[in-house]
Short mmCIF file of C-alpha atoms and ligand atoms in Angstrom, two decimals:
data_model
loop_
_atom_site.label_atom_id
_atom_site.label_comp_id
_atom_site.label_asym_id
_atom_site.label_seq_id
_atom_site.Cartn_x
_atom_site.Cartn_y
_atom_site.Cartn_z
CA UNK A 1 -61.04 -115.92 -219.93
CA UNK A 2 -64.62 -115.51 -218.62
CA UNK A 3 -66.98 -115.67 -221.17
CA UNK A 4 -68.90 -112.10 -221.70
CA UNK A 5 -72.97 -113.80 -222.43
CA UNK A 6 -75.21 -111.85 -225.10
CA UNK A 7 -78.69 -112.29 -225.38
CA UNK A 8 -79.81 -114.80 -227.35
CA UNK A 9 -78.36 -117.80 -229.25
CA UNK A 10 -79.97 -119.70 -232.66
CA UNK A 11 -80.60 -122.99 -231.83
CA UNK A 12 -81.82 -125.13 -234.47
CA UNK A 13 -83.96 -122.17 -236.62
CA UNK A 14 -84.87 -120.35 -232.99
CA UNK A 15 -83.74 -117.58 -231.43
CA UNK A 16 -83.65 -118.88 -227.48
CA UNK A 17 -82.41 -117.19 -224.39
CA UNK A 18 -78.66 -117.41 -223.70
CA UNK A 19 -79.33 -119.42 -220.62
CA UNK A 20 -81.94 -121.60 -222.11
CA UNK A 21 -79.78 -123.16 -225.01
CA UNK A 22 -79.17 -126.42 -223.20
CA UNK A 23 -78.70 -129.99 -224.47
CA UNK A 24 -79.05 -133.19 -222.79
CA UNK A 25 -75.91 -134.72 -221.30
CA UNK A 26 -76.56 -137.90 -223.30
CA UNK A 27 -76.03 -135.84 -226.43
CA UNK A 28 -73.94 -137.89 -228.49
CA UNK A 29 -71.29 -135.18 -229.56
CA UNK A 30 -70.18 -134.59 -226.06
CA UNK A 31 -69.40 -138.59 -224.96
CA UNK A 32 -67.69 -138.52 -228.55
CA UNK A 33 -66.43 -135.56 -230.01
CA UNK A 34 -67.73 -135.70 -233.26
CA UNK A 35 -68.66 -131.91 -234.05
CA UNK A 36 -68.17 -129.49 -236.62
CA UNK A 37 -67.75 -126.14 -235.43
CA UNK A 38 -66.15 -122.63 -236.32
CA UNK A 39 -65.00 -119.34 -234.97
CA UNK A 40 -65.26 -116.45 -236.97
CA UNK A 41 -65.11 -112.40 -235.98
CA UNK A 42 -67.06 -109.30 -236.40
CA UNK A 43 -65.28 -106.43 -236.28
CA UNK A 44 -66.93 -102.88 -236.26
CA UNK A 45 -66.41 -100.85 -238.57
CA UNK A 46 -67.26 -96.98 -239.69
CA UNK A 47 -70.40 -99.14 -241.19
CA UNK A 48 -71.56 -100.89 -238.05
CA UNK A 49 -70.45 -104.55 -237.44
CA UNK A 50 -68.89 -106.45 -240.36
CA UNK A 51 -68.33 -110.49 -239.88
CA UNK A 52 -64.79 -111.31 -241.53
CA UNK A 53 -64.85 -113.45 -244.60
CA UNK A 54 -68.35 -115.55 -243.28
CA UNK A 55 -68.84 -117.42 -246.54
CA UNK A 56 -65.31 -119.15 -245.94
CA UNK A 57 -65.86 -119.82 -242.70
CA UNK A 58 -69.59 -121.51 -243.63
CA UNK A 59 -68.06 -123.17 -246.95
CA UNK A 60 -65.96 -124.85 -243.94
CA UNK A 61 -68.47 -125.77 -241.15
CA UNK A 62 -69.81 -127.39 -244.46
CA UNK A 63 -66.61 -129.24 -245.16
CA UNK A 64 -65.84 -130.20 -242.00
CA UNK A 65 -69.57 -131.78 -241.60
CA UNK A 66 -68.67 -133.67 -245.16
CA UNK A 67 -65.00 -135.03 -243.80
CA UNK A 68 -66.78 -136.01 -240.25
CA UNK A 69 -70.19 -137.79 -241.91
CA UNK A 70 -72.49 -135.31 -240.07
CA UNK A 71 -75.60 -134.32 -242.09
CA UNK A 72 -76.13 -130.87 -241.54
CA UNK A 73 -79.86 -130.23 -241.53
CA UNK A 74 -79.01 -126.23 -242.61
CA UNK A 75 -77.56 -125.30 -246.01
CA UNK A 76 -74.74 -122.83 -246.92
CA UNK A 77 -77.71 -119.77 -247.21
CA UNK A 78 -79.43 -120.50 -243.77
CA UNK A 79 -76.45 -120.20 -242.02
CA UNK A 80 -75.05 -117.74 -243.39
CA UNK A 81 -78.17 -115.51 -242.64
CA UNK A 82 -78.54 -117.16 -239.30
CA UNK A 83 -75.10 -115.77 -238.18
CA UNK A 84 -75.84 -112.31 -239.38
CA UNK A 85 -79.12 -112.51 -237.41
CA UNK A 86 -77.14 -113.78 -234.65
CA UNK A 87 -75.40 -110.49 -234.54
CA UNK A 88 -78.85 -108.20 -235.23
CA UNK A 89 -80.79 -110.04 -232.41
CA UNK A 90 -77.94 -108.87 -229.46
CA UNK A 91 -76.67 -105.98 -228.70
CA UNK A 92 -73.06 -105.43 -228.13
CA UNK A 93 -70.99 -102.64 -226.92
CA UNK A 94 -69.75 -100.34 -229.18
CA UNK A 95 -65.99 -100.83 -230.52
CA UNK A 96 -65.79 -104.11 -229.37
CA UNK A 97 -65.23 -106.98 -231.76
CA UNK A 98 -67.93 -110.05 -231.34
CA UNK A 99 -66.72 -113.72 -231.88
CA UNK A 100 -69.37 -115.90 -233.40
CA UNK A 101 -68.99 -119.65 -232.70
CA UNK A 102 -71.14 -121.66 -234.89
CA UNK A 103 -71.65 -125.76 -233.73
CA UNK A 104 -73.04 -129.17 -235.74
CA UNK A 105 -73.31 -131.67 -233.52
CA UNK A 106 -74.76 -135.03 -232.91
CA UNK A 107 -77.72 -134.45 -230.07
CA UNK A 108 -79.52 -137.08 -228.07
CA UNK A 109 -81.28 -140.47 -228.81
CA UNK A 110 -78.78 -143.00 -229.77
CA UNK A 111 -75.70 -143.85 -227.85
CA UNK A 112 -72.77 -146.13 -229.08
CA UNK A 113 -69.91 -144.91 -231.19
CA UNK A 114 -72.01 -145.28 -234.68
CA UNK A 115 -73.65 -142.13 -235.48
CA UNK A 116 -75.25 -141.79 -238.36
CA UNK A 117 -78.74 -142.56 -236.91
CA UNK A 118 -78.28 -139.71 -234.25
CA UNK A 119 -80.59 -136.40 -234.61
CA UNK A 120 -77.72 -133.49 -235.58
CA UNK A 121 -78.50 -130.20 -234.03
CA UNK A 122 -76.93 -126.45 -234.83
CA UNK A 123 -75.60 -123.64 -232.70
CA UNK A 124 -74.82 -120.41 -233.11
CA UNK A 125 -73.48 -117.96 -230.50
CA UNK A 126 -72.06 -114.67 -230.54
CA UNK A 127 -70.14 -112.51 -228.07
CA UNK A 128 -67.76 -109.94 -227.12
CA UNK A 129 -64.67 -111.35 -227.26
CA UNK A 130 -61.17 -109.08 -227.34
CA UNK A 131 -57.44 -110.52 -228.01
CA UNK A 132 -57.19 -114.44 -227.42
CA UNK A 133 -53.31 -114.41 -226.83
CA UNK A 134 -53.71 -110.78 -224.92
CA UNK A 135 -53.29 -107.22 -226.01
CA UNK A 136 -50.22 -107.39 -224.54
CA UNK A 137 -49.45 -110.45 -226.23
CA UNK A 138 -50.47 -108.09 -229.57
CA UNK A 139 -48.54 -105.22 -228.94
CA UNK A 140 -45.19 -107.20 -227.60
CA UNK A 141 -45.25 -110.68 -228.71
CA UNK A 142 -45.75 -114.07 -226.45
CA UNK A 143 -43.54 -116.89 -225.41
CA UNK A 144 -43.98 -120.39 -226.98
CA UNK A 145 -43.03 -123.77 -226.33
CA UNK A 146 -42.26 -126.45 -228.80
CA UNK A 147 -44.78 -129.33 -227.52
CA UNK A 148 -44.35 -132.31 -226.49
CA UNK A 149 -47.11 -133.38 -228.42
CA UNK A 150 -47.33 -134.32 -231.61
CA UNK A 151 -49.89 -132.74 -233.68
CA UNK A 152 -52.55 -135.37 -234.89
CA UNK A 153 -51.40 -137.44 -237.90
CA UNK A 154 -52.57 -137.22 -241.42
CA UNK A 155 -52.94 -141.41 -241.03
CA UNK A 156 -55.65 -141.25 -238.05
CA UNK A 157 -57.26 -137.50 -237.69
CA UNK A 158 -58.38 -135.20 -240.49
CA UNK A 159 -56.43 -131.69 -240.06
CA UNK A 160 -58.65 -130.03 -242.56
CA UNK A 161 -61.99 -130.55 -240.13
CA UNK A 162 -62.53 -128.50 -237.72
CA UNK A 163 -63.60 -130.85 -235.13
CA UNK A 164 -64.07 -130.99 -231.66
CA UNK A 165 -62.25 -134.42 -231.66
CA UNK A 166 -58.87 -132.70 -233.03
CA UNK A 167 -58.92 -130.23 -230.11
CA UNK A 168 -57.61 -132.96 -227.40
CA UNK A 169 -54.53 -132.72 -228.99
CA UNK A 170 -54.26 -128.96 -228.72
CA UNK A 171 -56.00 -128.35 -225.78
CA UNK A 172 -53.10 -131.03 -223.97
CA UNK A 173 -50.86 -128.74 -226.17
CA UNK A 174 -51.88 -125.37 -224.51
CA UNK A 175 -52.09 -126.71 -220.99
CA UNK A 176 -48.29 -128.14 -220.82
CA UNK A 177 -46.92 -124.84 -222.62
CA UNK A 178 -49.21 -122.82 -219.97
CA UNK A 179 -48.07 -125.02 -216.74
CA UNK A 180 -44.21 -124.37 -218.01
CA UNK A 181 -44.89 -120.80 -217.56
CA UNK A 182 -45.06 -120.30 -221.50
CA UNK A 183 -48.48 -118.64 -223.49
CA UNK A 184 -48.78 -121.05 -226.59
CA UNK A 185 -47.70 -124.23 -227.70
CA UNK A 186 -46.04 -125.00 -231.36
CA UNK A 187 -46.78 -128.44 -232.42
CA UNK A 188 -44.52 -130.85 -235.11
CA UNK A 189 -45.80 -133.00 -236.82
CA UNK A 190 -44.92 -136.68 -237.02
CA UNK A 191 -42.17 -136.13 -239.09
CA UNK A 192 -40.93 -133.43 -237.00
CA UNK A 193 -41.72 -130.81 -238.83
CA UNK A 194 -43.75 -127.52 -237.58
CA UNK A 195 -47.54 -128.49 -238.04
CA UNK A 196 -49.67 -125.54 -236.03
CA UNK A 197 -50.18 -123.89 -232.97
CA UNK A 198 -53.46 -125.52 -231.10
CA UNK A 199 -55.75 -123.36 -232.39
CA UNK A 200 -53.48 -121.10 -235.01
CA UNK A 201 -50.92 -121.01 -238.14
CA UNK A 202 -47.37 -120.45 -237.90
CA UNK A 203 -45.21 -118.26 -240.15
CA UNK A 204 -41.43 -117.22 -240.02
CA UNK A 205 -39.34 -114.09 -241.40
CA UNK A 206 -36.07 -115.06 -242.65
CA UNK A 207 -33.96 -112.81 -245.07
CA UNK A 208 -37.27 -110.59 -246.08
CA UNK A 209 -39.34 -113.48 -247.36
CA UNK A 210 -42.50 -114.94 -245.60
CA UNK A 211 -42.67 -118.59 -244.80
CA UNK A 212 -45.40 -120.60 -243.92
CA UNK A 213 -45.79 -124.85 -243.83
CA UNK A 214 -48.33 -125.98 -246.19
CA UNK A 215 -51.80 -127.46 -244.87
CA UNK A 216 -50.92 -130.15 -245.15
CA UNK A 217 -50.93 -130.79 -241.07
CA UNK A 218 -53.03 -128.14 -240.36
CA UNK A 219 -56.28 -126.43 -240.61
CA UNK A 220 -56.67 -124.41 -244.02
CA UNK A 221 -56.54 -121.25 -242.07
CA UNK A 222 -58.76 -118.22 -243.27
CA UNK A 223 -56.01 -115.96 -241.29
CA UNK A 224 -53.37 -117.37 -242.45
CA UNK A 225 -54.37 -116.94 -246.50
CA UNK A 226 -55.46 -113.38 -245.59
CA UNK A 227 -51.47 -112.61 -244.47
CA UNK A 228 -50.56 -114.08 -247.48
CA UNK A 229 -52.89 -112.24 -249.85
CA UNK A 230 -51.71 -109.24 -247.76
CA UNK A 231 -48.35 -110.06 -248.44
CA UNK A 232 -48.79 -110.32 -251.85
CA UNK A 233 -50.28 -107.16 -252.11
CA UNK A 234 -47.73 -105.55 -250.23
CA UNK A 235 -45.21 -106.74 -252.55
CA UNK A 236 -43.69 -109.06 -249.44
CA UNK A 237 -42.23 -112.51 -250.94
CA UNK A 238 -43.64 -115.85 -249.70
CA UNK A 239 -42.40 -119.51 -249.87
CA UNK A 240 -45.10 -122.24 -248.41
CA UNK A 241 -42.74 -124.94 -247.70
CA UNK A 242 -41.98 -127.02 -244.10
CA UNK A 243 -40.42 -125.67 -241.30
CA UNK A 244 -37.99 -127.32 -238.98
CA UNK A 245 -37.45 -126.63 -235.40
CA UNK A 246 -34.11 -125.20 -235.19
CA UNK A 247 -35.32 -122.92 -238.33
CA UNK A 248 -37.86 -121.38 -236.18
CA UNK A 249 -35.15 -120.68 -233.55
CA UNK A 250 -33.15 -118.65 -235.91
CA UNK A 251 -35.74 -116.72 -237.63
CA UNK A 252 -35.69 -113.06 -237.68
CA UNK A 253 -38.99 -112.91 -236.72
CA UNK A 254 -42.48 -115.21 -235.75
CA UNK A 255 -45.92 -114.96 -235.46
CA UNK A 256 -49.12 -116.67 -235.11
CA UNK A 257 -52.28 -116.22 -237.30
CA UNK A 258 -56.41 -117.47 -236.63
CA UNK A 259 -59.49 -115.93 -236.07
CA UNK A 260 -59.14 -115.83 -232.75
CA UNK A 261 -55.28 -114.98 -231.82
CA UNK A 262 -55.34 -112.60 -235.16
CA UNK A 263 -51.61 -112.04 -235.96
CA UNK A 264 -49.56 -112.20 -232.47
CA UNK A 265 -46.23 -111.67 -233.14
CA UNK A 266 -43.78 -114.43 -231.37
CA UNK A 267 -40.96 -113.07 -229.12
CA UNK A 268 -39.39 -116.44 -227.87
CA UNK A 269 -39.57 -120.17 -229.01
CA UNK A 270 -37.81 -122.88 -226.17
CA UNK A 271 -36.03 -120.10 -224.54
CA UNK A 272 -34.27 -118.73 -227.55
CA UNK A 273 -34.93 -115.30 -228.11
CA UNK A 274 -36.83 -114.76 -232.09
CA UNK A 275 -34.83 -111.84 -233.63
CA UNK A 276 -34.69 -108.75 -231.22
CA UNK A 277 -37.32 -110.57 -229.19
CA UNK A 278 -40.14 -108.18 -229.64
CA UNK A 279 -42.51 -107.69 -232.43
CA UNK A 280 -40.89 -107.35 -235.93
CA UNK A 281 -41.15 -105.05 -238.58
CA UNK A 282 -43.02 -106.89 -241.32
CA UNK A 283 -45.19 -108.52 -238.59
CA UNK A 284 -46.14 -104.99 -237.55
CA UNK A 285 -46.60 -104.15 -241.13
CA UNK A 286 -48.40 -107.08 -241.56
CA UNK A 287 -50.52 -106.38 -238.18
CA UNK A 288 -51.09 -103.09 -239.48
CA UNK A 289 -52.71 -104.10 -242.70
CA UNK A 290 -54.66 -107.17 -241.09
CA UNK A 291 -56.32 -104.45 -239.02
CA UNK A 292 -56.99 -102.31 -242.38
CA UNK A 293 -58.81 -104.87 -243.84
CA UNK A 294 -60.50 -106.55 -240.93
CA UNK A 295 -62.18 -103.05 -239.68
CA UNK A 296 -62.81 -102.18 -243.36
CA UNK A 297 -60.64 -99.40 -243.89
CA UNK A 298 -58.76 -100.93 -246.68
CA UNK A 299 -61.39 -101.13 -249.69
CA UNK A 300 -59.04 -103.49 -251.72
CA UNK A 301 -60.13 -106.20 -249.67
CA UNK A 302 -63.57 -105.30 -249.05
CA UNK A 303 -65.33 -108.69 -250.31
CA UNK A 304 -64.32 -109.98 -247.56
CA UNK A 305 -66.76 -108.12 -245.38
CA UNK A 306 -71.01 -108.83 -244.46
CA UNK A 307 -72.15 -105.65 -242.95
CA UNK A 308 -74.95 -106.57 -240.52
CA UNK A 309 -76.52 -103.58 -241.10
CA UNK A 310 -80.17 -103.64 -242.99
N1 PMP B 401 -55.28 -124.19 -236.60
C1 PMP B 401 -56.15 -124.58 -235.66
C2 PMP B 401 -55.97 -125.90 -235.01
C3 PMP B 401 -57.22 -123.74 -235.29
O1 PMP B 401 -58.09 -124.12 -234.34
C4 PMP B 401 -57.35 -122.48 -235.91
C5 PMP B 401 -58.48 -121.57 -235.52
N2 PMP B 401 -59.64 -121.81 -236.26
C6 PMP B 401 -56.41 -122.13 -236.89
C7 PMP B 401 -55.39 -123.01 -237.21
C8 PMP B 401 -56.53 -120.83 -237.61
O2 PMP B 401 -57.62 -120.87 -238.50
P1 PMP B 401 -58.40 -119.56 -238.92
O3 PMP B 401 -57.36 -118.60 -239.37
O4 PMP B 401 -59.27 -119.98 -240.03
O5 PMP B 401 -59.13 -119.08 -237.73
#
């Protein structure tokens, strides 16, 4: 998916050109992988653009930066503003939602695996950005293959950060689910049970009630505790406990949650088709309501929102 460039991009407390935000290629985050970063979405609304539950995304960045030991020269407030500027200083076309991808990351000076006397640096970008997994993907549901890969262990990577160095694992995910013809790859863990997606949550339908794996191999997804405060408001039942393989294969229906792939319902797992292999009914329901909240028509849920608006 090309990327569609804004106008400008915060680097470090500036506002610079798009095509001037450059680093050095000695930059010590990109020989080893040590970077905190998010993705979060602005969605417009009857308001103008509103960014979808920003201080969870920061509170985040933040964590991640305290699980990987990188000192984040900008506090919670900074970038918080700093992303809402982001989306003031460019323009953007109207009705299209904007992805904002904030970045912490070890720049140049020092090389050599120890970090911690490396400058750190922050990023923030923001563009137009539609359906990650494809509107298509949205409206019908996508194909997925159980990986090969195990998704990182507990004993060696840290799930909870969202950090560049945990995305090998997905991206060699995506690529051997997207060379066996599928569109996404779901990932065990060691133990064999269902981890993530490489870059989403996982939930199944079975019998009316939601389930969902804990985090406890996985990113604490924003997404995937909105569905389940949905859910909950809805009056829809849901268990957080693991999920094994051949579970998945007999669920009535699938989907995936992030910021990114929003909820994209699942219409076939390793060739076996998920309930009437098209989107389900609570997923729609659920799609429906994600939608509500996300593009602020659903006031219930309204702290979720920053309007960018003065
Ligand atoms: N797992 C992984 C590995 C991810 O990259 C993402 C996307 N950030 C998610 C889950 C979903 O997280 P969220 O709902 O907070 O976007």
């Amino acid at each position: 998916m090309a990327l569609k460039q804004s106008q400008y991009i915060w680097l470090d407390g500036e506002f610079v050109a798009w095509s001037e935000a450059k680093v050095h290629v000695l930059s010590h985050s990109l020989h080893y992988a040590n970077s905190a970063f998010e993705g979060l979405r602005a969605y417009p609304t009857d308001k103008g653009l509103a960014i979808f539950r920003l201080q969870d995304h920061t509170k985040r960045l933040l964590n991640t930066c305290k699980m990987s030991l990188l000192k984040c020269p900008y506090d919670e407030k900074t970038l918080n503003e700093a992303q809402v500027e982001a989306l003031r200083k460019n323009s953007f076309a109207p009705k299209t939602s904007v992805y904002i991808r904030p970045i912490v990351f070890v720049g140049y000076g020092v090389m050599g695996v120890y970090h911690l006397n490396s400058p750190i640096s922050a990023a923030i970008a923001a563009w137009e950005w539609g359906a990650y997994l494809g509107d298509e993907g949205l409206e019908n549901g996508i194909r997925v293959k159980i990986s090969s890969w195990t998704r990182n262990s507990v004993k060696s990577m840290m799930g909870k950060a969202k950090v560049a160095a945990n995305y090998l694992n997905s991206q060699m995910a995506k690529c051997e689910a997207i060379e066996a013809g599928y569109d996404e790859a779901l990932l065990l863990d060691s133990e064999g049970f269902v981890a993530e997606g490489s870059g989403e949550c996982f939930f199944i339908v079975r019998d009316g009630v939601l389930i969902t794996p804990p985090s406890d191999n996985s990113l604490e997804s924003i997404t995937q505790n909105t569905v389940i405060e949905i859910a909950a408001a809805l009056g829809v039942r849901v268990e957080r406990r693991r999920i094994t393989r051949d579970e998945v294969y007999i669920a009535d229906e699938a989907f995936f949650t992030g910021t990114a792939a929003e909820i994209t319902p699942v219409r076939e797992v390793d060739s076996r088709t998920i309930g009437e292999g098209k989107r389900g009914a609570l997923t729609k329901r659920l799609q429906e309501a994600y939608f509500d909240v996300v593009y602020g028509r659903d006031s219930t849920f309204a702290r979720f929102l920053t309007f960018i608006k003065d």
